[in-house]
């Protein structure tokens, strides 16, 4: 006998090897009954994604630090080249 259960209960029951049928109340067949299908079919063409805490990658963090440090050094070197030497361009 089938009876209505929560989604969590259905998953638990299915994990333990029980048969779970999905009844689609938004889809009726030609005879006026509701379409239904096995629980396994519910997730056949979907991918489940979960929001998980980020894990820091020290190698990535170091690479970013190296890149930003390199950019700062290039900017400083560029500023040194473009600055006017003491005494001005007009000469004395």
C-alpha positions as a printed Julia matrix, in Angstrom:
92×3 Matrix{Float64}:
  0.0    0.0     0.0
  1.32   3.45   -0.89
  0.76   6.52    1.28
  1.86  10.15    1.13
  5.18  10.97    2.81
  7.51  13.97    2.98
 10.36  14.28    0.52
 12.89  13.45    3.26
 10.94  10.35    4.26
 10.7    9.26    0.63
 14.46   9.58    0.15
 15.14   7.68    3.36
 12.72   4.92    2.41
 14.18   4.71   -1.11
 17.77   4.57    0.24
 16.75   1.55    2.31
 15.55  -0.21   -0.84
 11.86   0.64   -0.61
  9.78   1.41   -3.67
  8.77   5.05   -3.98
  6.36   6.26   -6.67
  6.15   9.93   -7.71
  2.62  11.14   -8.44
  2.53  14.22  -10.69
 -0.63  16.16   -9.8
  0.05  18.63  -12.64
 -0.07  15.96  -15.33
 -3.07  13.81  -16.12
 -3.12  10.9   -18.54
 -5.78  10.23  -21.22
 -8.09   8.4   -18.81
 -8.1   11.31  -16.33
 -5.75   9.7   -13.81
 -2.55  11.28  -12.63
  0.74  10.38  -14.26
  3.16   8.57  -11.99
  6.66   7.19  -12.3
  9.37   5.54  -10.21
 11.35   7.79   -7.89
 14.59   6.95   -9.76
 13.17   8.66  -12.87
 12.72  11.94  -10.97
 16.47  12.63  -11.07
 17.39  10.93  -14.33
 18.25  14.09  -16.3
 19.11  16.48  -13.51
 22.29  17.39  -11.7
 22.1   18.15   -8.0
 24.19  21.07   -6.74
 24.71  22.09   -3.13
 26.08  25.29   -1.65
 29.13  24.17    0.31
 31.63  26.25    2.27
 34.6   27.39    0.23
 37.91  25.7     0.84
 40.87  28.02    0.68
 43.55  26.98   -1.8
 46.94  28.24   -0.53
 48.57  27.76   -3.95
 45.97  29.99   -5.61
 46.31  32.6    -2.86
 50.12  32.65   -3.33
 49.78  32.92   -7.13
 47.46  35.93   -6.77
 49.84  37.54   -4.27
 52.76  36.98   -6.65
 50.83  38.52   -9.55
 49.77  41.59   -7.59
 53.29  42.05   -6.22
 54.7   41.79   -9.76
 52.17  44.37  -11.02
 53.09  46.79   -8.21
 56.8   46.42   -8.95
 56.18  47.12  -12.65
 54.17  50.24  -11.82
 56.89  51.52   -9.5
 59.58  50.85  -12.11
 57.47  52.61  -14.76
 57.0   55.66  -12.51
 60.76  55.86  -11.9
 61.45  55.93  -15.66
 58.88  58.62  -16.41
 59.77  61.01  -13.59
 61.72  64.16  -14.44
 65.28  64.09  -13.13
 66.28  66.7   -10.55
 67.16  70.06  -12.12
 64.28  70.03  -14.62
 64.26  69.58  -18.38
 65.15  73.22  -19.13
 68.67  72.86  -17.79
 70.59  75.57  -16.01
